[in-house]
XYZ file of C-alpha atoms in Angstrom:
700
model
C -18.381 -105.635 186.590
C -18.198 -101.953 187.462
C -21.657 -101.444 186.007
C -23.001 -104.166 188.318
C -21.411 -102.486 191.334
C -22.804 -99.115 190.238
C -26.313 -100.535 189.817
C -26.155 -102.198 193.211
C -25.035 -98.996 194.925
C -27.699 -96.918 193.160
C -30.332 -99.434 194.316
C -29.086 -99.151 197.910
C -29.293 -95.360 197.800
C -32.753 -95.609 196.227
C -33.975 -97.686 199.177
C -32.735 -95.035 201.579
C -34.240 -92.274 199.418
C -37.629 -94.034 199.451
C -37.483 -94.230 203.242
C -36.664 -90.508 203.459
C -39.547 -89.526 201.209
C -42.000 -91.684 203.141
C -40.975 -89.785 206.262
C -41.263 -86.456 204.433
C -44.790 -87.333 203.329
C -45.665 -87.980 206.980
C -44.187 -84.598 207.990
C -46.160 -82.865 205.240
C -49.391 -84.393 206.492
C -48.540 -83.254 210.025
C -47.857 -79.713 208.829
C -51.116 -79.589 206.872
C -53.019 -80.838 209.937
C -51.420 -78.180 212.154
C -52.253 -75.482 209.620
C -55.893 -76.543 209.500
C -56.117 -76.987 213.273
C -54.604 -73.558 213.957
C -57.477 -71.858 212.160
C -59.998 -73.274 214.644
C -58.538 -71.332 217.558
C -60.341 -68.204 216.370
C -63.604 -69.577 217.793
C -62.612 -68.202 221.211
C -62.670 -64.719 219.655
C -60.417 -63.089 222.293
C -57.462 -60.906 221.212
C -55.046 -63.384 222.785
C -56.567 -66.321 220.929
C -56.439 -64.440 217.638
C -52.779 -63.583 218.154
C -52.016 -67.213 219.046
C -53.870 -68.380 215.947
C -51.913 -66.002 213.703
C -48.596 -67.146 215.167
C -49.464 -70.834 214.741
C -50.721 -70.342 211.172
C -47.556 -68.430 210.303
C -45.233 -71.087 211.741
C -47.171 -74.003 210.240
C -47.332 -72.252 206.878
C -43.597 -71.537 206.884
C -42.817 -75.151 207.778
C -45.136 -76.445 205.045
C -43.653 -74.093 202.461
C -40.116 -75.107 203.384
C -40.898 -78.811 203.124
C -42.476 -78.340 199.705
C -39.723 -76.104 198.348
C -36.910 -78.440 199.432
C -38.316 -81.589 197.821
C -36.186 -81.550 194.639
C -32.704 -83.152 194.893
C -33.364 -83.582 198.586
C -30.480 -85.945 199.467
C -27.267 -85.190 197.631
C -24.412 -86.684 199.663
C -23.204 -89.363 202.002
C -20.116 -89.902 204.168
C -18.922 -93.192 205.686
C -16.991 -92.519 208.902
C -14.477 -94.475 210.942
C -15.682 -95.794 214.264
C -14.179 -94.901 217.628
C -11.113 -96.983 216.988
C -10.074 -94.684 214.205
C -9.193 -91.688 216.315
C -11.153 -88.525 216.839
C -10.560 -86.929 213.403
C -13.013 -84.139 212.750
C -15.424 -83.583 215.621
C -18.986 -83.934 214.374
C -20.331 -81.865 217.239
C -18.077 -78.825 216.848
C -17.687 -76.336 214.056
C -13.896 -76.557 214.052
C -11.602 -75.008 211.493
C -10.471 -77.225 208.584
C -7.007 -77.779 210.021
C -8.115 -78.498 213.600
C -8.320 -82.281 213.125
C -6.318 -84.476 215.483
C -3.135 -86.155 214.176
C -3.674 -89.269 212.118
C -4.416 -92.380 214.217
C -1.610 -94.852 214.651
C -1.483 -98.371 213.164
C -2.973 -100.001 216.269
C -5.918 -97.611 216.272
C -6.547 -98.179 212.571
C -6.396 -101.927 213.004
C -9.208 -101.703 215.560
C -11.222 -99.261 213.475
C -14.292 -99.987 211.409
C -17.052 -98.061 209.714
C -18.858 -96.426 212.608
C -21.392 -93.995 211.172
C -23.047 -93.429 207.807
C -24.496 -89.948 207.361
C -26.651 -88.840 204.452
C -26.405 -85.104 203.724
C -29.388 -83.160 202.394
C -31.204 -79.870 202.206
C -33.069 -80.384 205.503
C -32.538 -82.571 208.533
C -34.969 -85.510 208.753
C -35.410 -87.783 211.770
C -37.278 -91.070 211.724
C -40.033 -91.893 214.207
C -37.400 -92.949 216.762
C -35.475 -89.655 216.315
C -32.565 -91.298 214.500
C -31.179 -89.131 211.681
C -32.224 -90.158 208.173
C -30.762 -86.972 206.666
C -28.360 -84.438 208.178
C -28.925 -80.803 207.254
C -25.969 -79.623 205.158
C -25.613 -76.578 207.446
C -25.185 -78.688 210.598
C -21.682 -79.181 212.077
C -22.101 -82.932 211.571
C -22.175 -82.355 207.795
C -18.943 -80.352 207.785
C -16.678 -83.307 206.852
C -18.606 -83.715 203.579
C -17.167 -80.380 202.456
C -14.035 -80.213 204.557
C -12.376 -83.616 204.291
C -9.626 -84.140 201.707
C -7.376 -87.152 201.007
C -4.521 -85.461 202.866
C -6.735 -84.482 205.829
C -9.581 -87.016 205.759
C -10.346 -86.999 209.486
C -12.837 -89.833 210.068
C -14.152 -89.878 206.475
C -13.334 -93.098 204.604
C -15.653 -92.590 201.621
C -17.496 -89.499 200.392
C -20.357 -89.995 197.944
C -22.206 -87.510 195.744
C -25.761 -88.635 194.923
C -27.508 -87.402 191.775
C -31.270 -87.638 191.617
C -34.256 -86.394 189.674
C -37.357 -86.016 191.801
C -37.504 -89.162 193.917
C -35.342 -91.294 191.621
C -31.607 -91.807 192.186
C -29.774 -91.464 188.879
C -26.165 -91.994 189.849
C -23.448 -91.902 192.479
C -19.822 -90.741 192.413
C -17.366 -91.662 195.152
C -14.116 -90.347 196.591
C -12.101 -92.876 198.576
C -10.344 -90.571 201.013
C -8.429 -93.327 202.785
C -7.015 -95.685 200.127
C -4.481 -96.757 202.771
C -7.381 -98.650 204.386
C -8.485 -100.259 201.119
C -7.430 -103.742 202.312
C -8.919 -103.432 205.807
C -11.714 -101.014 206.699
C -12.666 -100.201 203.094
C -12.249 -103.711 201.706
C -16.013 -104.269 201.618
C -16.859 -100.666 200.804
C -17.802 -100.382 197.102
C -16.358 -97.326 195.329
C -17.948 -96.006 192.125
C -16.471 -93.614 189.534
C -12.959 -92.170 189.595
C -12.761 -93.135 193.250
C -12.714 -96.766 192.103
C -9.413 -96.121 190.321
C -7.943 -94.632 193.474
C -9.212 -97.630 195.442
C -7.547 -100.011 192.982
C -4.278 -98.096 193.239
C -4.545 -98.094 197.016
C -4.944 -101.883 197.053
C -1.824 -102.326 194.897
C 1.074 -104.169 196.508
C 4.293 -102.402 197.369
C 5.350 -99.071 198.793
C 6.064 -97.487 195.392
C 2.428 -97.504 194.316
C 1.255 -96.218 197.678
C 3.774 -93.403 197.473
C 2.290 -92.473 194.107
C -1.219 -92.405 195.611
C 0.062 -90.088 198.337
C 1.620 -87.762 195.756
C -1.675 -87.607 193.834
C -3.525 -86.681 196.989
C -0.973 -84.130 198.136
C -0.765 -82.131 194.887
C -4.548 -82.129 194.454
C -5.149 -81.100 198.057
C -2.743 -78.191 197.632
C -4.882 -76.860 194.766
C -8.168 -77.348 196.614
C -6.937 -75.369 199.638
C -5.089 -72.616 197.758
C -6.007 -69.075 198.871
C -9.028 -67.648 197.094
C -7.508 -64.330 196.047
C -6.211 -63.632 192.551
C -6.005 -66.355 189.903
C -5.312 -70.018 190.642
C -3.999 -71.677 187.484
C -4.095 -75.470 187.342
C -2.287 -77.275 184.544
C -2.155 -80.969 183.948
C -2.252 -83.536 181.195
C -5.043 -86.029 180.520
C -6.216 -88.086 183.485
C -4.675 -85.932 186.217
C -8.056 -84.994 187.707
C -8.025 -81.272 186.850
C -11.801 -80.906 186.609
C -12.542 -82.861 189.777
C -9.964 -80.789 191.692
C -11.508 -77.532 190.472
C -14.986 -78.636 191.550
C -13.796 -79.704 194.986
C -12.211 -76.269 195.208
C -15.630 -74.707 194.624
C -17.014 -76.734 197.520
C -14.083 -75.723 199.720
C -14.540 -72.016 198.957
C -18.253 -72.257 199.682
C -17.633 -73.910 202.997
C -14.917 -71.529 204.164
C -16.734 -68.321 203.126
C -20.350 -69.137 202.259
C -21.534 -65.569 202.799
C -19.232 -64.356 200.043
C -19.542 -67.184 197.529
C -23.070 -68.587 197.886
C -24.937 -67.980 194.650
C -21.922 -66.296 193.097
C -19.668 -69.066 191.739
C -19.790 -69.717 188.002
C -18.368 -72.897 186.476
C -17.842 -72.575 182.710
C -17.550 -75.804 180.714
C -16.901 -76.011 176.963
C -19.843 -78.292 176.109
C -23.170 -79.465 177.561
C -21.640 -82.938 177.957
C -19.093 -81.580 180.420
C -21.819 -79.564 182.146
C -23.703 -82.810 182.817
C -20.528 -84.379 184.226
C -19.813 -81.296 186.328
C -23.289 -81.218 187.823
C -22.913 -84.880 188.749
C -19.507 -84.587 190.401
C -19.739 -81.237 192.136
C -20.040 -82.033 195.851
C -21.367 -78.602 196.769
C -24.913 -78.795 195.441
C -26.342 -78.481 198.916
C -28.487 -75.489 198.140
C -30.178 -74.386 194.933
C -28.353 -71.483 193.315
C -25.033 -71.885 195.138
C -23.114 -72.689 191.968
C -24.067 -71.889 188.381
C -22.779 -74.448 185.889
C -23.073 -73.271 182.301
C -21.717 -74.257 178.934
C -20.189 -71.684 176.613
C -23.277 -72.063 174.433
C -25.686 -70.808 177.099
C -23.735 -68.075 178.886
C -26.042 -65.469 177.332
C -29.519 -65.558 178.850
C -32.245 -66.699 176.493
C -29.883 -68.620 174.184
C -29.017 -72.317 174.276
C -26.714 -73.087 171.367
C -25.382 -76.609 170.938
C -24.512 -76.590 167.232
C -20.835 -76.305 166.284
C -19.323 -74.452 163.353
C -16.936 -75.884 160.826
C -13.292 -75.225 161.765
C -13.070 -72.529 159.065
C -16.078 -70.595 160.390
C -15.011 -71.125 163.998
C -11.661 -69.483 163.238
C -13.455 -66.408 161.863
C -16.040 -66.088 164.634
C -13.596 -66.834 167.443
C -10.906 -64.391 166.348
C -10.353 -61.205 168.340
C -10.824 -59.343 165.053
C -14.571 -59.897 165.406
C -14.668 -57.374 168.268
C -13.751 -54.628 165.774
C -16.213 -55.960 163.209
C -19.086 -55.948 165.709
C -18.180 -52.473 166.937
C -18.787 -51.214 163.416
C -21.809 -53.464 162.957
C -23.614 -51.985 165.966
C -23.587 -48.598 164.228
C -24.045 -49.781 160.657
C -27.085 -51.874 161.606
C -29.118 -48.909 162.909
C -30.106 -47.738 159.441
C -30.699 -51.276 158.147
C -33.006 -52.250 161.014
C -34.834 -48.913 160.798
C -35.474 -49.465 157.099
C -36.553 -53.087 157.569
C -39.021 -52.347 160.371
C -40.385 -48.946 159.376
C -39.865 -48.609 155.638
C -36.974 -46.127 155.920
C -38.633 -43.176 157.702
C -35.651 -40.944 156.891
C -36.403 -41.188 153.160
C -39.643 -39.270 153.736
C -37.991 -36.645 155.922
C -39.398 -35.288 159.192
C -42.359 -32.893 159.294
C -43.497 -31.356 162.617
C -45.899 -28.528 163.468
C -44.722 -26.392 166.399
C -44.773 -22.693 167.333
C -47.390 -22.026 164.675
C -45.053 -23.176 161.912
C -44.569 -26.397 159.912
C -40.939 -27.436 160.220
C -39.157 -29.963 157.989
C -35.866 -31.858 158.004
C -34.715 -33.368 154.708
C -33.242 -36.876 154.295
C -29.798 -35.305 153.856
C -30.115 -33.300 157.063
C -31.278 -36.395 158.929
C -28.308 -38.402 157.626
C -25.938 -35.725 158.931
C -27.614 -35.755 162.350
C -27.308 -39.549 162.519
C -23.584 -39.392 161.716
C -23.111 -36.826 164.479
C -25.015 -38.927 167.013
C -23.012 -42.063 166.176
C -19.681 -40.289 166.609
C -17.749 -41.537 169.619
C -17.863 -44.902 171.383
C -21.047 -44.777 173.500
C -23.400 -47.802 173.177
C -25.874 -47.287 170.353
C -29.062 -47.853 172.352
C -28.025 -45.279 174.948
C -27.748 -42.613 172.236
C -31.476 -42.186 171.651
C -31.760 -39.227 174.095
C -28.911 -37.544 172.212
C -30.602 -38.270 168.883
C -33.827 -36.709 170.191
C -31.979 -33.636 171.429
C -30.164 -33.055 168.114
C -33.389 -33.464 166.146
C -35.057 -30.829 168.314
C -31.995 -28.565 167.950
C -32.249 -28.779 164.164
C -36.010 -28.106 164.195
C -35.597 -25.177 166.587
C -32.930 -23.690 164.312
C -35.495 -23.790 161.497
C -38.048 -22.015 163.700
C -35.776 -19.174 164.868
C -34.634 -18.602 161.290
C -38.220 -17.522 160.563
C -39.173 -16.128 163.982
C -36.115 -14.969 165.968
C -36.021 -16.012 169.631
C -36.397 -13.347 172.370
C -33.177 -11.423 173.051
C -33.522 -11.725 176.834
C -31.654 -14.867 177.995
C -34.320 -15.956 180.460
C -37.084 -15.426 177.938
C -35.063 -17.247 175.269
C -34.562 -20.224 177.573
C -38.283 -20.325 178.349
C -39.069 -20.055 174.642
C -36.826 -23.034 173.900
C -38.305 -25.095 176.733
C -41.810 -24.419 175.438
C -40.729 -25.486 171.953
C -39.218 -28.740 173.215
C -42.381 -29.534 175.150
C -44.528 -28.717 172.121
C -42.543 -30.358 169.314
C -41.084 -33.221 171.377
C -44.521 -34.513 172.372
C -46.070 -34.254 168.915
C -47.282 -37.673 167.730
C -45.501 -37.362 164.341
C -42.183 -36.575 166.079
C -42.457 -39.443 168.564
C -43.444 -41.936 165.857
C -40.569 -40.795 163.656
C -38.023 -41.116 166.479
C -39.255 -44.623 167.276
C -38.712 -45.733 163.685
C -35.575 -43.702 162.942
C -33.729 -44.756 166.128
C -35.164 -48.186 167.057
C -34.002 -50.158 170.083
C -31.558 -52.738 168.730
C -31.140 -56.256 170.114
C -28.045 -58.434 169.637
C -30.085 -61.098 167.848
C -31.478 -58.516 165.407
C -28.068 -57.039 164.600
C -26.512 -60.489 164.113
C -29.321 -61.330 161.719
C -28.757 -58.041 159.850
C -25.120 -59.051 159.291
C -26.399 -61.794 157.018
C -26.570 -58.975 154.455
C -23.178 -59.267 152.796
C -22.999 -55.532 151.954
C -23.742 -54.503 155.539
C -21.159 -56.957 156.916
C -18.543 -55.714 154.431
C -19.202 -52.102 155.474
C -18.900 -53.006 159.162
C -15.781 -55.144 158.664
C -13.871 -52.752 156.425
C -10.490 -54.401 155.863
C -10.598 -56.501 159.025
C -11.974 -59.550 157.151
C -10.969 -60.786 153.733
C -13.522 -60.986 150.924
C -13.719 -64.777 151.287
C -14.201 -64.527 155.075
C -16.939 -61.919 154.627
C -18.777 -64.088 152.084
C -18.580 -67.214 154.264
C -19.633 -65.432 157.467
C -22.578 -63.593 155.865
C -23.877 -66.806 154.301
C -23.658 -68.660 157.629
C -25.387 -65.876 159.583
C -28.226 -65.830 157.063
C -28.769 -69.557 157.564
C -28.316 -69.563 161.330
C -30.418 -66.576 162.301
C -33.285 -67.539 160.002
C -33.330 -71.051 161.468
C -33.266 -69.640 165.009
C -36.096 -67.237 164.234
C -38.277 -69.973 162.772
C -37.637 -72.223 165.782
C -38.272 -69.409 168.267
C -35.161 -70.327 170.259
C -31.439 -70.540 169.574
C -31.486 -73.739 167.523
C -29.994 -72.165 164.425
C -27.183 -70.415 166.295
C -23.839 -72.004 167.041
C -21.738 -72.017 170.202
C -19.412 -69.431 168.647
C -22.388 -67.177 167.815
C -23.101 -66.808 171.533
C -19.846 -64.907 172.092
C -20.795 -62.619 169.188
C -24.183 -61.938 170.794
C -22.500 -61.072 174.080
C -20.113 -58.682 172.335
C -23.072 -56.998 170.610
C -24.872 -56.749 173.952
C -22.032 -54.561 175.196
C -21.731 -52.540 171.996
C -25.478 -51.865 171.849
C -26.139 -51.232 175.519
C -29.529 -51.322 177.194
C -32.113 -48.967 175.661
C -33.456 -46.383 178.142
C -36.809 -47.418 179.523
C -39.593 -44.846 179.258
C -41.014 -43.703 182.573
C -44.353 -45.361 183.230
C -46.865 -44.083 185.770
C -47.237 -46.510 188.659
C -50.517 -47.308 190.323
C -50.478 -45.892 193.873
C -50.235 -48.493 196.612
C -52.873 -48.160 199.313
C -50.445 -49.175 202.064
C -47.898 -46.588 200.931
C -50.547 -43.868 200.846
C -51.665 -44.695 204.364
C -48.348 -45.176 206.108
C -45.556 -44.387 203.714
C -44.309 -47.988 204.019
C -41.766 -49.150 201.461
C -40.704 -52.736 200.811
C -37.220 -53.655 201.924
C -35.598 -56.692 200.274
C -32.198 -58.087 201.060
C -29.916 -59.734 198.525
C -30.851 -63.237 199.688
C -34.530 -62.458 199.098
C -33.798 -61.473 195.520
C -31.803 -64.664 194.998
C -34.744 -66.717 196.222
C -37.222 -64.741 194.156
C -39.132 -63.400 197.160
C -40.845 -60.144 196.368
C -39.063 -59.453 193.081
C -39.207 -60.219 189.407
C -37.043 -62.859 187.778
C -35.108 -60.275 185.801
C -33.913 -58.755 189.100
C -32.213 -62.051 189.911
C -30.595 -62.205 186.496
C -29.225 -58.670 186.847
C -27.761 -59.634 190.227
C -25.982 -62.589 188.575
C -24.408 -60.922 185.552
C -21.160 -60.868 187.531
C -19.810 -63.480 189.900
C -17.371 -63.485 192.801
C -15.494 -66.598 191.641
C -15.134 -68.138 188.184
C -13.957 -71.661 187.432
C -13.036 -72.130 183.774
C -12.669 -75.764 182.736
C -10.674 -76.819 179.640
C -9.491 -73.225 179.388
C -7.089 -74.035 176.554
C -10.047 -74.424 174.149
C -11.586 -70.969 174.657
C -11.359 -68.667 171.652
C -10.374 -64.998 172.075
C -14.018 -63.928 171.702
C -15.094 -66.483 174.321
C -12.436 -65.172 176.716
C -13.950 -61.694 176.285
C -17.408 -63.100 177.086
C -16.243 -65.022 180.163
C -14.096 -62.112 181.351
C -17.129 -59.812 181.592
C -18.708 -62.189 184.094
C -15.654 -62.080 186.323
C -14.571 -58.460 186.085
C -14.306 -58.236 189.895
C -13.976 -61.953 190.660
C -11.320 -64.362 191.795
C -10.589 -67.168 189.332
C -9.642 -70.823 189.056
C -8.459 -71.606 185.517
C -7.999 -75.262 184.604
C -6.524 -76.617 181.394
C -3.797 -78.300 179.414
C -2.070 -75.908 176.978
C -0.705 -78.856 175.009
C -4.277 -79.815 174.021
C -5.333 -76.374 172.787
C -7.715 -76.500 169.830
C -7.289 -72.797 168.916
C -4.874 -72.321 166.046
C -3.448 -68.950 167.143
C -2.215 -69.623 170.667
C -0.671 -66.148 171.015
C -3.992 -64.473 170.187
C -5.791 -66.663 172.718
C -3.120 -65.930 175.350
C -3.539 -62.167 174.862
C -7.345 -62.444 175.249
C -6.918 -64.600 178.352
C -4.510 -62.098 179.901
C -6.949 -59.272 179.202
C -9.764 -61.212 180.904
C -7.666 -62.080 183.969
C -6.175 -58.601 184.232
C -3.404 -57.787 186.691
C -4.567 -60.175 189.409
C -1.896 -62.074 191.317
C -1.258 -65.526 189.786
C -0.734 -68.808 191.581
C 0.272 -71.759 189.372
C 0.000 -75.503 190.048
C 0.873 -78.482 187.869
C -0.670 -81.929 188.355
C 1.919 -84.528 187.447
C 0.271 -87.947 187.924
C -2.085 -89.516 185.369
C -4.110 -91.984 187.409
C -7.082 -92.376 185.051
C -5.577 -93.434 181.709
C -3.631 -96.643 181.313
C 0.119 -96.547 180.823
C -0.347 -98.172 177.406
C -2.588 -95.346 176.164
C -0.448 -92.681 177.829
C 2.601 -93.928 175.913
C 0.807 -93.240 172.623
C -0.291 -89.794 173.822
C 3.253 -88.981 174.932
C 4.572 -89.603 171.410
C 2.000 -87.196 170.001
C 2.807 -84.647 172.709
C 6.490 -84.610 171.773
C 5.501 -83.585 168.234
C 2.708 -81.154 169.130
C 4.359 -79.407 172.084
C 8.083 -80.109 172.256
C 9.524 -79.669 175.716
C 6.225 -80.300 177.534
C 6.618 -82.843 180.321
C 3.838 -85.482 180.204
C 2.174 -86.675 183.426
C 3.227 -90.061 184.796
C 0.705 -92.825 184.132
C 0.507 -95.301 187.013
C -2.219 -97.733 185.952
C -1.663 -100.590 183.531
C -4.204 -102.844 181.798
C -1.854 -105.118 179.863
C -3.764 -104.307 176.636
C -1.718 -102.469 174.009
C -3.319 -100.006 171.583
C -3.959 -101.278 168.060
C -4.247 -99.134 164.929
C -6.489 -100.052 162.029
C -8.607 -98.441 159.315
C -12.340 -98.074 159.940
C -14.216 -97.584 156.686
C -17.882 -97.991 157.599
C -20.415 -97.994 160.423
C -20.290 -101.805 160.432
C -16.532 -101.640 161.042
C -17.100 -99.350 164.025
C -19.745 -101.650 165.468
C -17.529 -104.718 165.038
C -14.562 -102.983 166.656
C -16.664 -101.874 169.633
C -17.936 -105.439 170.103
C -14.359 -106.771 169.995
C -13.157 -104.275 172.605
C -16.073 -104.966 174.934
C -15.024 -108.608 174.872
C -11.412 -107.769 175.754
C -11.687 -105.169 178.526
C -13.970 -104.378 181.457
C -15.719 -101.027 181.582
C -16.809 -98.539 178.964
C -15.690 -98.165 175.355
C -15.754 -94.660 173.912
C -16.244 -93.825 170.227
C -14.656 -90.462 169.394
C -16.229 -88.520 166.517
C -16.583 -84.851 165.506
C -19.282 -83.048 167.495
C -21.473 -82.717 164.407
C -21.593 -86.543 163.958
C -22.522 -87.575 167.502
C -26.131 -88.484 166.645
C -24.985 -90.483 163.611
C -22.399 -92.408 165.608
C -24.923 -93.153 168.340
C -26.957 -94.957 165.724
C -23.952 -97.073 164.675
C -23.609 -98.666 168.114
C -27.234 -98.685 169.297
C -28.043 -101.802 171.277
C-alpha cells in the first residue's frame, strides 16, 4: 500500500516538474531572443548605442547562463501550509528569526484551518504566464519555513517534502509531518511518504499516551537540531530513534542560520555508499550545489572510490592505530624501493659530475650515508628533496676543495661556493641522478610497494606480528595490482583509503619546480591582476579545479554518521578534515563493530580534541516495531550490560520467528512468506561481500 501511495505522490510531483520545465524552456527561448536582438542595436553606430548594446548583451547572457546552469535538480522541496484559520505562524513576507513565530493557534483556530498554500522550493524563482509562483527561490523569505520549521515550532507548515530528481525525472520523495496533531483533521487527506508516514500513523493513534510520546520524540529531536554550533554535539540513540535524520536536519538548520560561514563547508561522512544515497535523498538542504559534501569513508581521498570490504581479520590490521607507526616507517623505507624500481637503482652506479674543471664522484656507500642523514627527523619525505640536493652538493664540494682549496677570504669563498652550486647543480647528469635517487612518492605507489613482504617487515619492525605482516603484504599485492590494472580504485578496499590518507600526510606534497609563465598582454599594458573571491573559486570561475579541492580539504562543520563503526585509522582521516571545525557526531556505542573500543575511543578523542562537548540521547524508537525491539533488547543486555534501550512505540502484532536458512531457495521462500504477511519492505541482511549474490536470490 505504501508503495502505491509513494508512486502516486511521485507522479503528482512529476506533473508539477513537467510544468516547471515547460516554463523554463519558454524563458530560455526568451533569453536567447533578447541576446540575439541586443546585437542588432550596433547598427546605429553611436557611442551610446554601443554602450546600450553591451549592457543588454551582458544582462541577457548572464540570465541565459544562470538558467542553463541551474537546470539540474531544479526543484528540491515543497511545503504545505495552513490557511488563514491556522494562525499567523511564520510570516512568509518577513525574514524573521527562527523563534519569532506567533504562539500556537488555539483549538477553534485549528478547527477552521485548512491547507492554504503549497509552495515548491527550488534553485530559482519561476512564475507562470499569469505571474503565479511555480517555484519559490530558496533564498526568498517565503522559502524560510522549509529550513526553519521543526515539529516543536512548525509555524504554518503541516508537511515538508524533499524531492529527489535526476534531470527532469522525479525519483523519490521524503516527507516530514510537522503537525501530527492535525493528522485526523487538516492532514487526514495529506499523503505522507517515508519516515514521516510512521509519525503520521502515531499521530493518528487514539489516546493521550501515544500523542504524548509523539511530542517527546519531537521535543528531543528539536533540541538536537537547534543546539549551538560551537564545539562538539554528540547524539546517541539506539536503532530507530532517527539519529541520522536529526543530524541532517541540523545541517540544514546551521546553513540557514549562518549560510556565509557554512555554505560549501559542511561535510557529512557516512560509512557506506548505501548510506550516502539515503543521506542525499533525505537532506533537506540541497538548495544549492556544493553547500554540503556527502561522502562515504571509501571516497574521502580524492581520486579514489573504494567500495570493496576487507575480511574482519584484515580490517582489524588495517584499522588499528598501530598502522600509523607502520606507515611512518614505510614512507621512508619506500624511497629506495621506488627509486630502484623506476630507475634501476641509480645509487648502485654512484654519482659522477664534472664541475670546477674536475670530475667528482660519490660512491654508493657515501650516497647511502647521505640518504640516512636526509631521512633523519620527522619531516615529510617529499619535502626533503631540497635538503637531499643540498647535502649532495656539500659532499661534492668537499671533494673539490680537497683537491683545490677554496679561497681564504670569506667573501671570495662564498662566491666560489655559489659558482660551484650553479655549475654542478645544473649539470644534466646531476639533475637526472637527483630525479631518480629522490623520486616524488605518491601514496598509491608506496602502498603498492608495501606488497613486498621484506619492505613491509622493515617498516613495521615489531609493531606487527609475522602472521599479520604476511597477510597484509599478500593483500596489498592483490589490491594494488588490481587497482592499477583497472586504472581506478577498484582493487582497493574501504580500509585502504585511510592508509592512503595517512601516507599523504607522511609523504607531503613534492615541491613544484618553478616554470616560466607566458607574459599576459593585459598585465604588460596596465599591470592588471585578476582578483577572485572565495565564492568564485567554489563555483569554478577563473580557476582550476584543483584550486577548489585545496579549498575543501578542511571543513567548518563535520557530521559523522554511525560514528561507532569508525576504526582508529578512519578517525585520524576524518579528524584531518575537521581540524578547525565544529562537529556533530551521531552513533550508538552499543552497536560498535570495532573490537577494541578503547583504542577507537582514544582515536576519536584525538580527532575531536579539547572542544567543548554537548551530549544528547534520543530515547524513543519510533521506526522499529515493539516485537523486533524486544529481541534487540535481549541482545543488548548481553552485548552492553547497563545500556538503556530506547522505548519502541509501534506494534505490528507479528512476532519474530527463528529458523535455519540453508540455501538460496530457502531465502526466496521466506521472503515470499513475509511479503504475504506484512505490508511494506522486507530486508535481507547479508555480509557486504555477498550483496550481489543475495540480490540474485530474490530477483523478481
